[in-house]
Short mmCIF file of C-alpha atoms in Angstrom, two decimals:
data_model
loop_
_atom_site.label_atom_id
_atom_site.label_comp_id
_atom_site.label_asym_id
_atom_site.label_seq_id
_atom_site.Cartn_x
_atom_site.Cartn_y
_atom_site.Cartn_z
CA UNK A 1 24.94 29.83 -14.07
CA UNK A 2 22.31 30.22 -16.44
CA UNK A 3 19.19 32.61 -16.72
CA UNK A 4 15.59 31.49 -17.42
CA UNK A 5 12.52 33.42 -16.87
CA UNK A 6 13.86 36.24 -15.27
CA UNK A 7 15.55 33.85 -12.92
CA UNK A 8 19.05 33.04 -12.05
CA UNK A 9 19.41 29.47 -11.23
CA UNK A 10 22.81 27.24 -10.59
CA UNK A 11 23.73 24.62 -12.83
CA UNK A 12 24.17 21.72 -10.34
CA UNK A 13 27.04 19.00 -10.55
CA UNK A 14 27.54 15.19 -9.84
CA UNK A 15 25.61 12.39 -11.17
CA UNK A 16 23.83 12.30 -7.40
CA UNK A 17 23.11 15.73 -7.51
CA UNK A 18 21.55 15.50 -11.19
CA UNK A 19 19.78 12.13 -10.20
CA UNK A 20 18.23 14.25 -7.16
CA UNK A 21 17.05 16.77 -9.50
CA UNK A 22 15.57 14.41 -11.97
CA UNK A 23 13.18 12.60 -9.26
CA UNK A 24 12.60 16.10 -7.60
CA UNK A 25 10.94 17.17 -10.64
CA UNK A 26 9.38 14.24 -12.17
CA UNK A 27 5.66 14.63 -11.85
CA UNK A 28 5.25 10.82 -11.91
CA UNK A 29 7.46 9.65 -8.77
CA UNK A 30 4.74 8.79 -5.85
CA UNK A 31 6.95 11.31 -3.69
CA UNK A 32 7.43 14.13 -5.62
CA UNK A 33 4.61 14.21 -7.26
CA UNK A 34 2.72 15.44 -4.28
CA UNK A 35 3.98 19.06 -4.67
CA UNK A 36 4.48 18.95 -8.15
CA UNK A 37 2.95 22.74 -10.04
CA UNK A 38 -0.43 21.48 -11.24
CA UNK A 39 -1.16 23.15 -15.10
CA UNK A 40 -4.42 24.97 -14.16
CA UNK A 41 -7.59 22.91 -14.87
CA UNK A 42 -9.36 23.05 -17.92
CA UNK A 43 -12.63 21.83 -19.81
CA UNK A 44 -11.00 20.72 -22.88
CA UNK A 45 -10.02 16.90 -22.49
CA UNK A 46 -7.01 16.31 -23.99
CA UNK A 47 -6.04 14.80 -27.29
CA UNK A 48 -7.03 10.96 -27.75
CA UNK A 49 -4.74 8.38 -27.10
CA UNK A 50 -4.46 4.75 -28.58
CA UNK A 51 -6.84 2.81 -25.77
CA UNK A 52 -5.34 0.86 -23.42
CA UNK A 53 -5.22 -3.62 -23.19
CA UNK A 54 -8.17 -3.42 -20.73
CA UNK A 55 -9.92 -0.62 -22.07
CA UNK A 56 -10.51 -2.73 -25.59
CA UNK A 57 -13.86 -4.22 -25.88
CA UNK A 58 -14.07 -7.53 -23.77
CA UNK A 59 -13.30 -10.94 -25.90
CA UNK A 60 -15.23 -12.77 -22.91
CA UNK A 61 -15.27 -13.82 -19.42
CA UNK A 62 -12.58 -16.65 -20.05
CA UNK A 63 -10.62 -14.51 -22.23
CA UNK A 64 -10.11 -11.86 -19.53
CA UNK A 65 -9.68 -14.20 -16.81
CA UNK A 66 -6.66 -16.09 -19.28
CA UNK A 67 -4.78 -12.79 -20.20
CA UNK A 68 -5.48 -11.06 -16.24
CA UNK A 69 -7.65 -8.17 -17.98
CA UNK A 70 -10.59 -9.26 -14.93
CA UNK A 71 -7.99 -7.30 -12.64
CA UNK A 72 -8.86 -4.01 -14.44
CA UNK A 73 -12.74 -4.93 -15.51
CA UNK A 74 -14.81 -4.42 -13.10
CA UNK A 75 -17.91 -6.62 -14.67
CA UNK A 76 -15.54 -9.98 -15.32
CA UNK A 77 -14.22 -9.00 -11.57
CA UNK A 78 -17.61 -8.87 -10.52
CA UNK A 79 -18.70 -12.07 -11.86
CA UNK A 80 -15.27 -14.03 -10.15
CA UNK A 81 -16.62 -12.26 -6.75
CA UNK A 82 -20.49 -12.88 -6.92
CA UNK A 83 -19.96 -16.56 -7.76
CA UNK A 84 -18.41 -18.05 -4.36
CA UNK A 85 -21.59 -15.52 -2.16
CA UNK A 86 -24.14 -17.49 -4.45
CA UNK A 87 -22.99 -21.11 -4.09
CA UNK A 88 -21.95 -20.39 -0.16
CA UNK A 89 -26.00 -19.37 0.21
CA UNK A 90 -26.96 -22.39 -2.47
CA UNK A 91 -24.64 -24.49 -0.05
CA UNK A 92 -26.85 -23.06 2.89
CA UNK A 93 -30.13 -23.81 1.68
CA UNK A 94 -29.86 -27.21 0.28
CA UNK A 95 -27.33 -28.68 3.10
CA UNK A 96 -27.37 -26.95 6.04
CA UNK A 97 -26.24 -29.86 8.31
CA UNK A 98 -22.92 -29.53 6.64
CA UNK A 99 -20.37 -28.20 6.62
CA UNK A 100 -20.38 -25.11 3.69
CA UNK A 101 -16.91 -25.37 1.83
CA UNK A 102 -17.51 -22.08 0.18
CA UNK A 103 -17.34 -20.33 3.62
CA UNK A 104 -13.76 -20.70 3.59
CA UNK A 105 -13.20 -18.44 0.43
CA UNK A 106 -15.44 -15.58 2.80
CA UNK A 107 -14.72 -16.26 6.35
CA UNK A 108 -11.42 -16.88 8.36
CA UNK A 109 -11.14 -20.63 8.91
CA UNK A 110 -9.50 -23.22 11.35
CA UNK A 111 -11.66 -21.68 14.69
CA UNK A 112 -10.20 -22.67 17.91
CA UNK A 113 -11.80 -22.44 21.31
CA UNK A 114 -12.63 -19.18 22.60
CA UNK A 115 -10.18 -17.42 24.86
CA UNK A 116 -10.87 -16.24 28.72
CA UNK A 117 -11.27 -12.79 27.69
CA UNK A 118 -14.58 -14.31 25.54
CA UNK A 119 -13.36 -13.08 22.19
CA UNK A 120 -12.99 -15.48 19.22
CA UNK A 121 -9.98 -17.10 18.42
CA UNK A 122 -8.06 -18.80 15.12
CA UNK A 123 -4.95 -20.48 14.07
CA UNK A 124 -3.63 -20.81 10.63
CA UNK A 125 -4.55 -22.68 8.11
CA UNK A 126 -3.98 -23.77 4.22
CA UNK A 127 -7.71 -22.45 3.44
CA UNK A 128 -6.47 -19.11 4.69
CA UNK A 129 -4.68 -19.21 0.87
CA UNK A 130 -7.98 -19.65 -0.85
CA UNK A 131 -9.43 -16.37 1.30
CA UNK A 132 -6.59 -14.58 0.18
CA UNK A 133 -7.21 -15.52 -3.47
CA UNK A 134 -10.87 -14.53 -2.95
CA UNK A 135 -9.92 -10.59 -1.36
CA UNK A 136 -7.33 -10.20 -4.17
CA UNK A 137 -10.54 -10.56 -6.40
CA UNK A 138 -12.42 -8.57 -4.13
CA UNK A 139 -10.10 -5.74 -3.91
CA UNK A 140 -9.38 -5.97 -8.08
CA UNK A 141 -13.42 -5.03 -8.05
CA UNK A 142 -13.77 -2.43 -5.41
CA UNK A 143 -10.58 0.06 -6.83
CA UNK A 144 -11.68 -0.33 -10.53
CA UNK A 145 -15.17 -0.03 -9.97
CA UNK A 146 -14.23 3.31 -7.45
CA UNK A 147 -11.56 4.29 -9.99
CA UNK A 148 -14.69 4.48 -13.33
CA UNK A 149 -17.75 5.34 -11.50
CA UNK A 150 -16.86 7.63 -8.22
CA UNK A 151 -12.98 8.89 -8.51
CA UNK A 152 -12.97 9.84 -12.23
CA UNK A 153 -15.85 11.31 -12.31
CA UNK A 154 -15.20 13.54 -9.52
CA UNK A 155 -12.07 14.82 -10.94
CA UNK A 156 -13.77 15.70 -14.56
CA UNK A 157 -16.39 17.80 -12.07
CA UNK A 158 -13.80 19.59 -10.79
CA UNK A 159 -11.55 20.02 -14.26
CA UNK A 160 -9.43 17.62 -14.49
CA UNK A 161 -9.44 15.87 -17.76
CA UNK A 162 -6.02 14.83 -19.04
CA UNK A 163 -6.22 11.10 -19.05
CA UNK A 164 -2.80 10.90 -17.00
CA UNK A 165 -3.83 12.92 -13.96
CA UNK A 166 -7.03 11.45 -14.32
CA UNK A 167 -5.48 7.96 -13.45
CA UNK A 168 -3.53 9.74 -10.74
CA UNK A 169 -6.22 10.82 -9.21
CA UNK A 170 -7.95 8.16 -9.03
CA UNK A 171 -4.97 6.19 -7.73
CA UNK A 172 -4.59 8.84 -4.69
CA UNK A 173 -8.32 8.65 -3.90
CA UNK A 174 -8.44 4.89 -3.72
CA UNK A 175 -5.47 5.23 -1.42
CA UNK A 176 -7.08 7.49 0.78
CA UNK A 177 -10.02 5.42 0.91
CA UNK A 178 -8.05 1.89 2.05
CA UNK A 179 -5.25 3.28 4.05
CA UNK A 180 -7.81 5.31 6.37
CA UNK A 181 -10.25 1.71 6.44
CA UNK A 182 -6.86 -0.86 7.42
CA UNK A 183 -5.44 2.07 9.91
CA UNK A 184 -8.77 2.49 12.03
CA UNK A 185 -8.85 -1.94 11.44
CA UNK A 186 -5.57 -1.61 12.69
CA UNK A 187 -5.69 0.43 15.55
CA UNK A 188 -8.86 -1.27 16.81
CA UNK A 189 -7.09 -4.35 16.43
CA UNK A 190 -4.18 -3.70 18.52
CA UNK A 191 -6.31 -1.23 21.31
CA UNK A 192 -9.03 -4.43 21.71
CA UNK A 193 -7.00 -7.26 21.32
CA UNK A 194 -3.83 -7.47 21.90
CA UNK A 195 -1.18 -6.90 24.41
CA UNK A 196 1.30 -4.80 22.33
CA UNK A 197 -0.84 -1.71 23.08
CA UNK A 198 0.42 1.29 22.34
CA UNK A 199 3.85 0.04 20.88
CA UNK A 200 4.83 -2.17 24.33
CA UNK A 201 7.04 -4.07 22.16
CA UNK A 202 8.30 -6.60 24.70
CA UNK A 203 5.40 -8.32 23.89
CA UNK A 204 6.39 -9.10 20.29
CA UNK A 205 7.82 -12.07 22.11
CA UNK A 206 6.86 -12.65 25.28
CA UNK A 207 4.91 -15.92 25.79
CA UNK A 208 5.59 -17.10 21.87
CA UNK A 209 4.69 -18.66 20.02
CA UNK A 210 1.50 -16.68 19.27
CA UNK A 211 -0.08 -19.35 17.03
CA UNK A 212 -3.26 -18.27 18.75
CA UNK A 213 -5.57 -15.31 17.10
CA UNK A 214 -8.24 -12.89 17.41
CA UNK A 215 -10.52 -13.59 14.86
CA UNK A 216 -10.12 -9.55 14.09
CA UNK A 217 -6.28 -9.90 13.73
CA UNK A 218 -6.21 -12.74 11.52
CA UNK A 219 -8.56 -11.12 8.86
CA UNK A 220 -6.44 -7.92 9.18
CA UNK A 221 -3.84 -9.99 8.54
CA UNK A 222 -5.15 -11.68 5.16
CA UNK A 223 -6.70 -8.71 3.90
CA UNK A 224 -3.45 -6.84 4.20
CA UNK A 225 -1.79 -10.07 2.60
CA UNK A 226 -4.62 -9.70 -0.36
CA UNK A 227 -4.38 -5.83 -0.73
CA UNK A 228 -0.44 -5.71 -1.04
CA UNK A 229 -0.67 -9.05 -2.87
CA UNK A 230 -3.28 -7.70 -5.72
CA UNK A 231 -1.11 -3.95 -5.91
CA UNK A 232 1.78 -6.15 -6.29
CA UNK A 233 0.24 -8.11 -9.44
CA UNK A 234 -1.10 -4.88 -10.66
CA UNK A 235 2.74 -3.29 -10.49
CA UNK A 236 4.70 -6.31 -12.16
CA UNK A 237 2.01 -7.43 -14.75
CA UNK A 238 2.02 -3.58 -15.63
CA UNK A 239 -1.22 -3.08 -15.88
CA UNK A 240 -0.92 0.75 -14.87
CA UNK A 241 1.17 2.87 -16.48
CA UNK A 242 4.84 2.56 -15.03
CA UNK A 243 5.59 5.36 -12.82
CA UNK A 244 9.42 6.84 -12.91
CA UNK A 245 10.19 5.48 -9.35
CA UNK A 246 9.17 1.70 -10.68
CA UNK A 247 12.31 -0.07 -9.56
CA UNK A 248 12.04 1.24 -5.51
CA UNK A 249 8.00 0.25 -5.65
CA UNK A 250 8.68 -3.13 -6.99
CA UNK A 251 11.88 -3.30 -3.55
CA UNK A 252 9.19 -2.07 -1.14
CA UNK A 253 6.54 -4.67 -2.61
CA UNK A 254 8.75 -7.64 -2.54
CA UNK A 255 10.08 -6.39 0.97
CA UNK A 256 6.71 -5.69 1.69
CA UNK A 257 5.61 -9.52 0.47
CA UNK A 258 8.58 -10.98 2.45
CA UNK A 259 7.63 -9.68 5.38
CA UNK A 260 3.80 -10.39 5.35
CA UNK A 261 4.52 -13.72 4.39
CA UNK A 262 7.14 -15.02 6.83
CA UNK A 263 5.81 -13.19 9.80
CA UNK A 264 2.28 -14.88 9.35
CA UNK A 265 3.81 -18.27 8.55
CA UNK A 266 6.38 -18.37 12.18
CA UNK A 267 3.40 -16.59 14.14
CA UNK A 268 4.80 -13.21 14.64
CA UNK A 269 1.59 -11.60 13.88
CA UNK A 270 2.04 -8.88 16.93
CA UNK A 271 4.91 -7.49 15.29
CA UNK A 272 3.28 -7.51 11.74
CA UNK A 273 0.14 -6.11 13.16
CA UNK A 274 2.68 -3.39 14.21
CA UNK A 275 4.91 -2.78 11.20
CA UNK A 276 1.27 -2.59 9.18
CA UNK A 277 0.71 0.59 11.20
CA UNK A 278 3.17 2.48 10.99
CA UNK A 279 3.23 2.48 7.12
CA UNK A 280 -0.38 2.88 6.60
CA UNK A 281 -1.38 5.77 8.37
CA UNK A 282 1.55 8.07 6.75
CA UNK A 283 -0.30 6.50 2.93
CA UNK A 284 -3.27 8.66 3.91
CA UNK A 285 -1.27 11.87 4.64
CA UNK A 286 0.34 11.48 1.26
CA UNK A 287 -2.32 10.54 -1.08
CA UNK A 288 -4.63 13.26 0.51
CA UNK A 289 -1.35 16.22 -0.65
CA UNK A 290 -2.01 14.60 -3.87
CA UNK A 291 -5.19 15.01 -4.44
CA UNK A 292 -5.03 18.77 -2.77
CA UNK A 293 -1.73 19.15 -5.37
CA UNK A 294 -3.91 17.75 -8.39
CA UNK A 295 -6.94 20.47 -7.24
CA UNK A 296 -4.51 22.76 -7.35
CA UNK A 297 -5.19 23.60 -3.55
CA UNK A 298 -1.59 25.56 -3.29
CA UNK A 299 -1.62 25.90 0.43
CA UNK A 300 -3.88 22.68 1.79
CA UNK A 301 -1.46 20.54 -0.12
CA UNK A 302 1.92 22.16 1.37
CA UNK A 303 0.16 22.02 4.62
CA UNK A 304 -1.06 18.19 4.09
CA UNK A 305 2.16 17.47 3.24
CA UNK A 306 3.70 19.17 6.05
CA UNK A 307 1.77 16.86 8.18
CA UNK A 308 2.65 13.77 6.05
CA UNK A 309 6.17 14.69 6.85
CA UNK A 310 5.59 14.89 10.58
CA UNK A 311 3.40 11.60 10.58
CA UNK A 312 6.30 9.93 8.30
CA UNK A 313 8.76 10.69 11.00
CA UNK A 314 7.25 9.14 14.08
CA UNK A 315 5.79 6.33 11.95
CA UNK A 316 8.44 4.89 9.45
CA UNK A 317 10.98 5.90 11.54
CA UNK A 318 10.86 6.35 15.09
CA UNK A 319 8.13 3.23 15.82
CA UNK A 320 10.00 1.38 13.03
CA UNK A 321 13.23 1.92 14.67
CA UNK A 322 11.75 1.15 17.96
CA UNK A 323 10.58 -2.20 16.87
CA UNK A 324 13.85 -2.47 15.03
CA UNK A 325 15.71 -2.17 18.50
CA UNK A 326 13.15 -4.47 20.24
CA UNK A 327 14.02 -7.26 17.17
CA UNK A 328 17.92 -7.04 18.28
CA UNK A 329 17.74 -6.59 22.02
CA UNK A 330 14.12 -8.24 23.22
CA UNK A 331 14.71 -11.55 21.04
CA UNK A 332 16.00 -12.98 24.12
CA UNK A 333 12.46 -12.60 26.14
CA UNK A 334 11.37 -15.35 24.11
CA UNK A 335 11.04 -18.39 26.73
CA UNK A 336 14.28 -20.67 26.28
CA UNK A 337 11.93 -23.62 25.44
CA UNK A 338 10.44 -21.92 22.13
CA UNK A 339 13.97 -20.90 21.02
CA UNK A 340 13.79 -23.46 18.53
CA UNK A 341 12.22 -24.48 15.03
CA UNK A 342 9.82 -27.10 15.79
CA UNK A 343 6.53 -26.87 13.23
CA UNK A 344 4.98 -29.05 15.20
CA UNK A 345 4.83 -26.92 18.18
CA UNK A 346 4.55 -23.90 15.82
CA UNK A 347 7.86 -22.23 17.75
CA UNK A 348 10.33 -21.35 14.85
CA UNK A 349 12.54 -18.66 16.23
CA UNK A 350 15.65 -20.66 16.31
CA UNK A 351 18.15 -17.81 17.60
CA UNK A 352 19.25 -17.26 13.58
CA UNK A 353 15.57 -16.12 13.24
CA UNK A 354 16.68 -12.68 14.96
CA UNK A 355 19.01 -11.58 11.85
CA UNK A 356 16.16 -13.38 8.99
CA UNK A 357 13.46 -10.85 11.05
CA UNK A 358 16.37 -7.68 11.60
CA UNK A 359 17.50 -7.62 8.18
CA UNK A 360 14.24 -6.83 5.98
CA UNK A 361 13.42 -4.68 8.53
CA UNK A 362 16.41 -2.88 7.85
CA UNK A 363 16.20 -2.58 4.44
CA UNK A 364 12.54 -1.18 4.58
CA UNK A 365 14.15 1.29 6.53
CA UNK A 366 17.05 2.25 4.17
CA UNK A 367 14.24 2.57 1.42
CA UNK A 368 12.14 4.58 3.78
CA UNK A 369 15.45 6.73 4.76
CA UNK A 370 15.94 7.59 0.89
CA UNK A 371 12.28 8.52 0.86
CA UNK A 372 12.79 10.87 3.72
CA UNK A 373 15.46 12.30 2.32
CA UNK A 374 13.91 13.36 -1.09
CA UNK A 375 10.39 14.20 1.16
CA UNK A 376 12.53 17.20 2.98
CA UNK A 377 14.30 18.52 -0.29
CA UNK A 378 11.18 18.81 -1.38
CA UNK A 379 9.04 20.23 1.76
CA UNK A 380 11.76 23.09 2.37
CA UNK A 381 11.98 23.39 -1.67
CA UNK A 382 8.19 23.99 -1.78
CA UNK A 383 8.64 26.29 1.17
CA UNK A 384 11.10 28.34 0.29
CA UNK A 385 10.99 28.39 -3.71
CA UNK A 386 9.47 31.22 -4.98
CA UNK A 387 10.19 29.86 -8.85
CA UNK A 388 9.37 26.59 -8.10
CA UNK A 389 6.13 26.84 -10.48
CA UNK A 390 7.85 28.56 -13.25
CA UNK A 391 10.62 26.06 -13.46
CA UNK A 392 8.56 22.53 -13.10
CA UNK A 393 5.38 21.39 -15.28
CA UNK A 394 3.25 18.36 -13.67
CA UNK A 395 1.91 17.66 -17.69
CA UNK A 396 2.56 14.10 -17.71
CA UNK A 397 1.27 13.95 -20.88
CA UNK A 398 3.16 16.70 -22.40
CA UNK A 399 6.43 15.33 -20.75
CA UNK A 400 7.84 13.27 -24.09
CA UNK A 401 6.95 16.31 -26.27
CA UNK A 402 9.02 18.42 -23.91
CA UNK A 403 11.85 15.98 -23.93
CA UNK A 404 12.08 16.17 -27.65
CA UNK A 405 11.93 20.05 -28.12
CA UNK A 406 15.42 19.40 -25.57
#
């Protein structure tokens, strides 16, 4: 037992317990850091740091496209996006009577006939690669160019000026802004499209191979592909600062990756459609407690992330458990005939396919689990902690000076 502030608080035991405590209270970890105690806002920025790689002064347009710095500048970024729009309407003007080659880098490609219902259709196709390439670009633009000129801004307005929770921000409000676009994409997708409305998960298989797409599905598909693709690039090449929690982001990413990739490439886009779902919508909850939690909005953030919590729990685990069942026990609705792996006939669920689709499942779920578990120690901490400010900081950038007065 020790005393602190007035307080009594219990030394706690065991290397899981202590590990527990650590994330708990780290400011940084993209859980925990949603209740985090805010220091109150002030008007006087903090001390200067040593500028970032990106934040130097450019050495050129190939120089920043060579070292990856066009990811975080939004005018080099702006220059690799603008450049396929001009010679697609160049294309346009002087050649009409062909075909444009640039539209593949803007538009979904390979369109098939379209189906009864009179909706457009597509298959996959190499090109779809290229589009990818082009969104990650795209993307790279849109989050820096938010991140300098709306997000940052907005959070100096209402007093936040450390440089860390400044990035933070900025992170959580880009978040917001994506998650909410893909989830309402999503949803549309699913109600106007497809057959696996709401969650009818026997149709994951029935009548597969679904090499066939709406044209909406397929570019919810590759835009998800580019999003996670470019956050992915923008994790490993460390071109944030690392959060605390690096090691589980990079797991979910590649899981994340894994799955995108293989259930696009053996058509089981209804199921990926569905997984996409049920982790997006439960982003928005999270990044909006952040931004209440960084405001220092003490009871809209508890309540926003009571709600998280609630959206977490029938997302990422009861509909991801549900399609998790329908994985081991509706495989078999797949028509004997397409029980094989046969490219040319685009059927690759061999019956080994279940366990390649059931385990990475799984193991987003064990990650999700472990997030669950640390997102209720925290919930019933925040609710029933009445020293929870006076025992936690959220100064990120006061964090190593803190460690060394220890």
């Amino acid at each position: 037992m020790s005393a602190r502030n007035g307080h009594v608080t219990r030394q706690r035991s065991g290397s899981l317990q202590k590990t527990l405590q650590n994330i708990e209270d780290d400011p940084k970890h993209h859980i925990a850091g949603s209740l985090a105690p805010q220091t109150p806002p002030t008007s006087v920025p903090s001390s200067p740091r040593p500028k970032r790689l990106h934040e130097l002064p450019s050495q050129g347009f190939l120089n920043d496209l060579v070292t990856m710095r066009w990811m975080r500048r939004p005018s080099s970024s702006f220059k690799l996006l603008v450049l396929p729009i001009i010679l697609y309407i160049n294309w346009a003007l002087v050649a009409p009577q062909f075909n444009n080659p640039w539209a593949r880098l803007l538009f979904p490609s390979n369109r098939l006939p379209d189906s009864a219902q009179g909706f457009r259709q597509y298959a996959k196709s190499y090109w779809d690669l290229a589009f990818v390439a082009y969104y990650i670009v795209v993307f790279s633009f849109v989050r820096q160019s938010m991140t300098i000129y709306v997000l940052k801004p907005l959070a100096r307005h209402y007093g936040i000026n450390k440089e860390a929770k400044l990035d933070r921000f900025a992170e959580q409000g880009y978040a917001v802004f994506y998650f909410s676009i893909s989830t309402s994409l999503g949803i549309y997708t699913m109600y106007n499209y497809m057959p696996t409305w709401f969650y009818r998960t026997e149709y994951f298989w029935i009548n597969y191979p679904h090499w066939q797409m709406p044209g909406t599905l397929k570019v919810y598909y590759l835009l998800q592909t580019a999003y996670w693709t470019q956050q992915f690039l923008v994790l490993v090449l460390k071109l944030e600062k690392p959060r605390s929690d690096y090691a589980e982001l990079v797991a979910h990413h590649v899981v994340t990756l894994w799955l995108i990739f293989w259930s696009y490439l053996v058509n089981l886009t209804y199921i990926g459609n569905a997984v996409y779902m049920t982790m997006d919508v439960s982003d928005v909850f999270l990044a909006l407690s952040k931004i209440f939690n960084y405001l220092r909005m003490e009871k809209t953030k508890t309540v926003a992330f009571a709600w998280f919590t609630c959206v977490w729990t029938y997302t990422r685990h009861y509909l991801n458990i549900l399609i998790l069942w329908s994985v081991w026990k509706e495989f078999d609705l797949i028509p004997y005939q397409n029980k094989v792996w046969e490219r040319e006939r685009g059927a690759w669920l061999a019956p080994w396919m279940k366990y390649q689709i059931f385990l990475p499942l799984f193991l987003l779920q064990l990650i999700n689990l472990f997030w669950y578990f640390l997102i209720w120690r925290i919930l019933l901490r925040a609710i029933f902690s009445s020293t929870l400010d006076d025992e936690r900081s959220d100064d990120e950038d006061d964090e190593p000076q803190k460690k060394k007065k220890e």
